[in-house]
Short mmCIF file of C-alpha atoms and ligand atoms in Angstrom, two decimals:
data_model
loop_
_atom_site.label_atom_id
_atom_site.label_comp_id
_atom_site.label_asym_id
_atom_site.label_seq_id
_atom_site.Cartn_x
_atom_site.Cartn_y
_atom_site.Cartn_z
CA UNK A 758 98.41 80.15 -107.18
CA UNK A 759 99.95 77.45 -104.93
CA UNK A 760 97.59 75.72 -102.52
CA UNK A 761 99.43 76.53 -99.34
CA UNK A 762 99.57 80.28 -99.83
CA UNK A 763 95.98 80.28 -100.96
CA UNK A 764 94.93 78.60 -97.75
CA UNK A 765 96.95 81.13 -95.76
CA UNK A 766 95.37 84.02 -97.57
CA UNK A 767 91.87 82.54 -97.03
CA UNK A 768 92.68 82.22 -93.29
CA UNK A 769 94.03 85.75 -93.22
CA UNK A 770 90.98 87.17 -94.86
CA UNK A 771 88.59 85.32 -92.53
CA UNK A 772 90.53 86.63 -89.49
CA UNK A 773 90.45 90.05 -91.02
CA UNK A 774 86.74 89.91 -91.53
CA UNK A 775 86.25 88.89 -87.86
CA UNK A 776 88.52 91.53 -86.32
CA UNK A 777 87.75 94.12 -88.96
CA UNK A 778 91.21 95.49 -89.49
CA UNK A 779 93.02 96.00 -92.72
CA UNK A 780 96.55 94.73 -92.07
CA UNK A 781 97.60 91.80 -89.93
CA UNK A 782 100.94 90.05 -89.78
CA UNK A 783 100.81 86.92 -91.89
CA UNK A 784 104.03 85.37 -90.65
CA UNK A 785 106.53 86.00 -87.88
CA UNK A 786 109.01 87.92 -90.09
CA UNK A 787 110.75 90.78 -88.45
CA UNK A 788 109.81 94.15 -89.90
CA UNK A 789 106.44 95.39 -91.06
CA UNK A 790 104.42 93.05 -93.09
CA UNK A 791 101.62 94.66 -95.03
CA UNK A 792 99.00 92.49 -96.55
CA UNK A 793 97.11 94.19 -99.31
CA UNK A 794 93.55 93.07 -98.85
CA UNK A 795 90.02 94.37 -98.62
CA UNK A 796 88.15 91.71 -100.49
CA UNK A 797 87.20 88.27 -99.27
CA UNK A 798 86.98 86.38 -102.55
CA UNK A 799 90.15 84.87 -103.95
CA UNK A 800 90.13 83.44 -107.40
CA UNK A 801 92.59 80.90 -108.71
CA UNK A 802 93.93 83.54 -111.06
CA UNK A 803 95.37 85.73 -108.31
CA UNK A 804 99.12 86.13 -108.65
CA UNK A 805 100.88 86.06 -105.27
CA UNK A 806 104.00 88.28 -105.05
CA UNK A 807 106.32 88.46 -102.09
CA UNK A 808 107.97 91.87 -102.03
CA UNK A 809 111.05 92.45 -99.88
CA UNK A 810 111.55 96.21 -99.56
CA UNK A 811 114.88 97.16 -97.98
CA UNK A 812 113.56 99.83 -95.61
CA UNK A 813 111.78 103.18 -95.35
CA UNK A 814 114.80 105.50 -95.03
CA UNK A 815 113.78 108.13 -97.55
CA UNK A 816 110.95 109.97 -99.36
CA UNK A 817 112.13 108.13 -102.46
CA UNK A 818 111.74 104.75 -100.78
CA UNK A 819 108.18 105.57 -99.67
CA UNK A 820 107.35 106.50 -103.26
CA UNK A 821 108.94 103.27 -104.56
CA UNK A 822 106.94 101.14 -102.06
CA UNK A 823 103.71 102.97 -103.06
CA UNK A 824 104.44 102.43 -106.73
CA UNK A 825 104.84 98.65 -106.30
CA UNK A 826 101.80 98.40 -103.99
CA UNK A 827 99.62 100.28 -106.43
CA UNK A 828 100.71 98.18 -109.38
CA UNK A 829 100.42 94.86 -107.55
CA UNK A 830 96.96 95.58 -106.24
CA UNK A 831 94.01 93.22 -105.89
CA UNK A 832 92.22 95.15 -108.59
CA UNK A 833 95.06 94.27 -110.93
CA UNK A 834 94.83 90.58 -110.03
CA UNK A 835 97.62 90.35 -107.45
CA UNK A 836 98.03 89.51 -103.80
CA UNK A 837 101.14 91.34 -102.58
CA UNK A 838 102.87 90.32 -99.37
CA UNK A 839 105.00 93.32 -98.48
CA UNK A 840 107.95 93.07 -96.04
CA UNK A 841 110.01 95.99 -94.75
CA UNK A 842 113.53 94.83 -93.93
CA UNK A 843 114.43 97.94 -91.99
CA UNK A 844 117.93 98.29 -93.48
CA UNK A 845 118.99 94.77 -92.54
CA UNK A 846 120.09 92.31 -95.19
CA UNK A 847 119.38 89.41 -92.81
CA UNK A 848 115.73 90.54 -92.61
CA UNK A 849 115.53 90.45 -96.41
CA UNK A 850 116.99 86.94 -96.50
CA UNK A 851 114.52 85.81 -93.83
CA UNK A 852 111.62 87.36 -95.78
CA UNK A 853 112.64 85.70 -99.03
CA UNK A 854 112.94 82.31 -97.33
CA UNK A 855 109.49 82.79 -95.88
CA UNK A 856 108.15 83.69 -99.37
CA UNK A 857 109.73 80.51 -100.72
CA UNK A 858 108.21 78.36 -98.00
CA UNK A 859 104.80 80.01 -98.67
CA UNK A 860 105.30 79.12 -102.35
CA UNK A 861 104.54 82.55 -103.72
CA UNK A 862 104.37 82.92 -107.51
CA UNK A 863 107.00 85.67 -107.74
CA UNK A 864 109.52 87.42 -105.53
CA UNK A 865 110.38 91.09 -105.90
CA UNK A 866 113.42 92.27 -103.96
CA UNK A 867 115.04 95.70 -103.57
CA UNK A 868 118.47 94.54 -102.30
CA UNK A 869 119.99 96.65 -99.56
CA UNK A 870 123.56 95.66 -100.49
CA UNK A 871 125.19 94.34 -103.66
CA UNK A 872 127.02 91.44 -102.05
CA UNK A 873 125.79 88.33 -100.33
CA UNK A 874 122.83 87.14 -102.38
CA UNK A 875 124.02 83.97 -104.09
CA UNK A 876 122.67 81.39 -101.57
CA UNK A 877 119.24 82.98 -101.14
CA UNK A 878 118.70 83.56 -104.82
CA UNK A 879 119.77 79.96 -105.52
CA UNK A 880 117.12 78.77 -103.02
CA UNK A 881 114.42 80.74 -104.93
CA UNK A 882 115.74 79.37 -108.18
CA UNK A 883 115.66 75.81 -106.86
CA UNK A 884 112.05 76.38 -105.78
CA UNK A 885 111.20 77.54 -109.30
CA UNK A 886 110.14 81.03 -108.17
CA UNK A 887 111.15 83.84 -110.56
CA UNK A 888 112.92 86.73 -108.80
CA UNK A 889 112.70 90.29 -110.02
CA UNK A 890 115.25 92.75 -108.62
CA UNK A 891 113.85 96.21 -108.00
CA UNK A 892 115.76 99.48 -107.78
CA UNK A 893 119.21 98.20 -106.82
CA UNK A 894 121.49 95.52 -108.24
CA UNK A 895 123.38 92.57 -106.78
CA UNK A 896 126.92 91.47 -107.55
CA UNK A 897 125.77 87.86 -108.12
CA UNK A 898 125.77 86.67 -111.69
CA UNK A 899 122.57 87.48 -113.61
CA UNK A 900 121.73 83.73 -113.91
CA UNK A 901 120.66 83.90 -110.22
CA UNK A 902 117.61 86.05 -111.00
CA UNK A 903 115.00 86.39 -113.73
CA UNK A 904 115.21 90.10 -114.46
CA UNK A 905 115.87 93.50 -112.91
CA UNK A 906 114.04 96.82 -112.95
CA UNK A 907 115.84 99.92 -111.82
CA UNK A 908 117.82 103.03 -112.66
CA UNK A 909 121.30 103.52 -114.08
CA UNK A 910 123.19 104.60 -110.91
CA UNK A 911 126.48 104.97 -112.74
CA UNK A 912 124.86 107.34 -115.27
CA UNK A 913 123.35 109.29 -112.36
CA UNK A 914 126.85 109.78 -110.89
CA UNK A 915 128.17 110.90 -114.23
CA UNK A 916 125.32 113.33 -114.64
CA UNK A 917 126.15 114.89 -111.29
CA UNK A 918 129.76 115.47 -112.44
CA UNK A 919 128.60 116.87 -115.80
CA UNK A 920 126.30 119.29 -113.98
CA UNK A 921 129.18 120.37 -111.79
CA UNK A 922 131.35 120.99 -114.84
CA UNK A 923 128.75 123.24 -116.42
CA UNK A 924 128.02 125.16 -113.16
CA UNK A 925 131.73 125.81 -112.68
CA UNK A 926 132.04 126.96 -116.30
CA UNK A 927 129.15 129.38 -115.86
CA UNK A 928 130.63 130.77 -112.71
CA UNK A 929 134.08 131.18 -114.25
CA UNK A 930 135.52 128.66 -111.77
CA UNK A 931 136.33 125.87 -114.18
CA UNK A 932 140.07 125.96 -113.68
CA UNK A 933 140.12 126.98 -109.99
CA UNK A 934 140.83 124.54 -107.18
CA UNK A 935 137.43 123.18 -106.02
CA UNK A 936 136.92 121.58 -102.64
CA UNK A 937 134.32 118.85 -102.68
CA UNK A 938 132.69 116.83 -99.93
CA UNK A 939 130.53 113.82 -100.62
CA UNK A 940 127.58 112.53 -98.54
CA UNK A 941 127.35 108.92 -99.60
CA UNK A 942 124.38 106.60 -99.28
CA UNK A 943 124.46 103.17 -97.58
CA UNK A 944 127.95 101.73 -98.15
CA UNK A 945 127.94 98.66 -100.27
CA UNK A 946 124.59 99.43 -101.90
CA UNK A 947 124.54 99.62 -105.68
CA UNK A 948 123.14 103.15 -105.34
CA UNK A 949 126.22 104.29 -103.43
CA UNK A 950 128.71 102.29 -105.57
CA UNK A 951 127.25 103.27 -108.93
CA UNK A 952 126.89 106.96 -108.11
CA UNK A 953 130.37 107.13 -106.59
CA UNK A 954 131.99 105.38 -109.56
CA UNK A 955 130.07 107.36 -112.16
CA UNK A 956 130.96 110.65 -110.47
CA UNK A 957 134.62 109.65 -110.04
CA UNK A 958 134.99 108.60 -113.63
CA UNK A 959 134.67 112.29 -114.56
CA UNK A 960 136.10 113.85 -111.37
CA UNK A 961 139.45 112.13 -112.03
CA UNK A 962 139.79 114.02 -115.31
CA UNK A 963 139.86 117.32 -113.34
CA UNK A 964 143.09 117.77 -111.44
CA UNK A 965 141.61 120.88 -109.74
CA UNK A 966 138.67 118.93 -108.17
CA UNK A 967 139.82 118.05 -104.67
CA UNK A 968 137.61 115.51 -102.86
CA UNK A 969 138.18 116.42 -99.21
CA UNK A 970 136.20 113.56 -97.75
CA UNK A 971 133.38 111.09 -98.38
CA UNK A 972 131.28 109.73 -95.52
CA UNK A 973 128.39 107.23 -95.37
CA UNK A 974 125.37 109.30 -94.22
CA UNK A 975 123.02 106.31 -94.76
CA UNK A 976 120.55 108.10 -97.02
CA UNK A 977 118.86 109.86 -94.05
CA UNK A 978 118.29 113.49 -93.12
CA UNK A 979 119.58 113.13 -89.56
CA UNK A 980 122.87 111.61 -90.73
CA UNK A 981 123.18 114.08 -93.60
CA UNK A 982 122.97 116.96 -91.15
CA UNK A 983 125.41 115.36 -88.67
CA UNK A 984 128.04 114.58 -91.38
CA UNK A 985 127.74 117.98 -93.05
CA UNK A 986 128.15 119.76 -89.69
CA UNK A 987 131.29 117.73 -89.13
CA UNK A 988 132.65 118.65 -92.63
CA UNK A 989 132.03 122.37 -92.02
CA UNK A 990 133.75 122.19 -88.67
CA UNK A 991 136.74 120.41 -90.18
CA UNK A 992 137.39 122.20 -93.47
CA UNK A 993 137.95 125.97 -93.94
CA UNK A 994 136.45 126.01 -97.41
CA UNK A 995 133.81 123.71 -98.86
CA UNK A 996 132.82 124.72 -102.42
CA UNK A 997 130.69 121.77 -103.43
CA UNK A 998 128.49 119.14 -101.71
CA UNK A 999 127.61 116.07 -103.69
CA UNK A 1000 124.77 114.42 -101.75
CA UNK A 1001 123.69 111.00 -102.94
CA UNK A 1002 120.00 111.52 -102.02
CA UNK A 1003 117.53 114.25 -101.16
CA UNK A 1004 116.96 113.26 -97.57
CA UNK A 1005 120.68 113.74 -96.77
CA UNK A 1006 120.57 116.97 -98.76
CA UNK A 1007 117.80 118.42 -96.55
CA UNK A 1008 119.94 117.70 -93.47
CA UNK A 1009 123.07 119.11 -95.14
CA UNK A 1010 121.28 122.38 -96.06
CA UNK A 1011 120.15 122.78 -92.44
CA UNK A 1012 123.76 122.30 -91.30
CA UNK A 1013 125.02 124.80 -93.90
CA UNK A 1014 122.48 127.44 -92.76
CA UNK A 1015 123.18 126.84 -89.08
CA UNK A 1016 126.96 127.27 -89.70
CA UNK A 1017 126.22 130.67 -91.30
CA UNK A 1018 126.93 129.64 -94.93
CA UNK A 1019 124.52 129.63 -97.85
CA UNK A 1020 123.67 126.92 -100.34
CA UNK A 1021 122.85 128.36 -103.72
CA UNK A 1022 123.71 129.31 -107.25
CA UNK A 1023 125.23 132.77 -106.74
CA UNK A 1024 128.98 133.40 -106.54
CA UNK A 1025 130.43 132.21 -103.21
CA UNK A 1026 127.42 130.05 -102.41
CA UNK A 1027 128.08 126.40 -101.62
CA UNK A 1028 127.04 124.39 -104.70
CA UNK A 1029 124.78 121.50 -103.69
CA UNK A 1030 124.09 118.72 -106.15
CA UNK A 1031 121.58 116.10 -105.06
CA UNK A 1032 120.02 112.84 -106.30
CA UNK A 1033 116.39 111.65 -106.44
CA UNK A 1034 114.45 114.82 -107.44
CA UNK A 1035 111.52 114.53 -105.04
CA UNK A 1036 108.98 117.36 -104.96
CA UNK A 1037 110.44 119.23 -102.00
CA UNK A 1038 113.89 119.10 -103.56
CA UNK A 1039 112.61 120.41 -106.90
CA UNK A 1040 111.11 123.36 -104.98
CA UNK A 1041 114.56 124.07 -103.58
CA UNK A 1042 115.99 123.98 -107.12
CA UNK A 1043 113.37 126.51 -108.21
CA UNK A 1044 114.33 128.74 -105.26
CA UNK A 1045 118.00 128.54 -106.34
CA UNK A 1046 119.10 126.65 -103.16
CA UNK A 1047 119.92 123.26 -104.71
CA UNK A 1048 122.02 123.79 -107.86
CA UNK A 1049 121.02 120.53 -109.65
CA UNK A 1050 118.90 117.48 -109.06
CA UNK A 1051 119.78 114.20 -110.68
CA UNK A 1052 116.60 112.19 -110.96
CA UNK A 1053 116.30 108.66 -109.68
CA UNK A 1054 112.86 107.41 -110.71
CA UNK A 1055 111.07 105.35 -107.99
CA UNK A 1056 108.04 104.56 -110.13
CA UNK A 1057 108.95 101.04 -111.06
CA UNK A 1058 105.76 99.16 -110.07
CA UNK A 1059 103.98 99.36 -113.44
CA UNK A 1060 106.98 97.97 -115.28
CA UNK A 1061 107.29 95.13 -112.73
CA UNK A 1062 103.62 94.26 -113.24
CA UNK A 1063 104.09 94.31 -117.06
CA UNK A 1064 107.03 91.94 -116.73
CA UNK A 1065 105.04 89.57 -114.52
CA UNK A 1066 102.24 89.55 -117.11
CA UNK A 1067 104.78 88.70 -119.84
CA UNK A 1068 106.14 85.86 -117.70
CA UNK A 1069 102.60 84.64 -117.06
CA UNK A 1070 102.03 84.58 -120.81
CA UNK A 1071 105.20 82.51 -121.23
CA UNK A 1072 107.00 85.35 -123.02
CA UNK A 1073 110.74 85.89 -122.82
CA UNK A 1074 111.81 88.93 -120.80
CA UNK A 1075 115.03 90.98 -120.89
CA UNK A 1076 117.61 90.64 -118.10
CA UNK A 1077 117.55 94.36 -117.40
CA UNK A 1078 115.00 97.17 -117.58
CA UNK A 1079 115.85 100.76 -116.85
CA UNK A 1080 113.29 103.54 -116.13
CA UNK A 1081 113.74 107.01 -117.68
CA UNK A 1082 115.42 109.85 -115.74
CA UNK A 1083 116.09 113.53 -116.18
CA UNK A 1084 118.34 116.23 -114.71
CA UNK A 1085 116.78 119.38 -113.22
CA UNK A 1086 118.25 122.82 -112.82
CA UNK A 1087 116.63 126.24 -112.34
CA UNK A 1088 116.33 126.48 -116.12
CA UNK A 1089 113.94 123.57 -116.61
CA UNK A 1090 112.54 122.66 -113.17
CA UNK A 1091 109.30 124.72 -113.21
CA UNK A 1092 107.69 122.61 -115.96
CA UNK A 1093 108.09 119.44 -113.83
CA UNK A 1094 107.22 120.52 -110.26
CA UNK A 1095 103.47 120.40 -110.48
CA UNK A 1096 103.33 116.85 -111.73
CA UNK A 1097 105.78 115.42 -109.22
CA UNK A 1098 103.69 113.36 -106.79
CA UNK A 1099 106.32 112.35 -104.23
O1 AHR B 2421 118.45 103.10 -104.35
C1 AHR B 2421 117.82 104.32 -104.51
C2 AHR B 2421 118.24 105.23 -103.41
O2 AHR B 2421 117.81 104.67 -102.19
C3 AHR B 2421 117.59 106.61 -103.46
O3 AHR B 2421 118.40 107.54 -104.02
C4 AHR B 2421 117.53 106.92 -102.03
O4 AHR B 2421 116.74 108.02 -101.73
C5 AHR B 2421 117.08 105.62 -101.48
O5 AHR B 2421 117.00 105.50 -100.15
#
């Protein structure tokens, strides 16, 4: 561990012991800064990791933050400096620059948007600090970072379209005109871009699938409800809702109910297909309200820790790691609900 950060941690821990609280701001970064610490001894072997989380917009994001915090714990030999960028790329850039000036050993970043990372990643590279991308991708060339851990957002989008194909087949609607609305996540994020392109790659092979409109509902429940309400007011017939995360889906279902329609899997119900597969959403699949859940796995912390250990041992790592994901419908969901912790 570099001397400066070690001194800062020692200072932090002594302040913490005096005031007796468990989380104090370590720097003047905007956003929450959580310092994982309940132990006053620091050994030279501690690995310091600056983690720039993009926000706390969804149930998924909370689970992703918990996963990385649990894996990069003091018990596991880490000191994690967590920063919440609150959906602002400039906060992420500020946090990463602060991690660089504190000379952390590694930087983990969940990039809000795909574009705009070259300069900051170059600064980390120049400082010799390995960067691990978490969850989302960047458009910058892969030489700008050490490795990435995440999910295949394109495949998730394709899976949503394949689910829709099989639902329509089952309902005898395969060749009918189908009106689709799309609640998209944060525009310019790799989650929105990948899911949209993956879905569209199959949608464009169906002349009868009519995409009425797509709107950025920011991955939040409040926006999901607002946008869905607007769609239902504007269009006489909505057959399908593709919602790029569960939080927006919860809002959309509220709007559907309030407008006197029904989301479900019976004939004439609005077909809702959602991404993430958090516990509450899986329950709605079991109840036959959400037609299909495309999993996006937030549990990426363990893999990040394994990669750091490989780098510590001087081993070569891959440029890209993907976590496993499933698709849930009423047919298979019950065997997974009980074990879903988020
Ligand atoms: O990047 C992953 C997406 O971001 C998840 O689907 C969503 O819930 C989150 O906010």
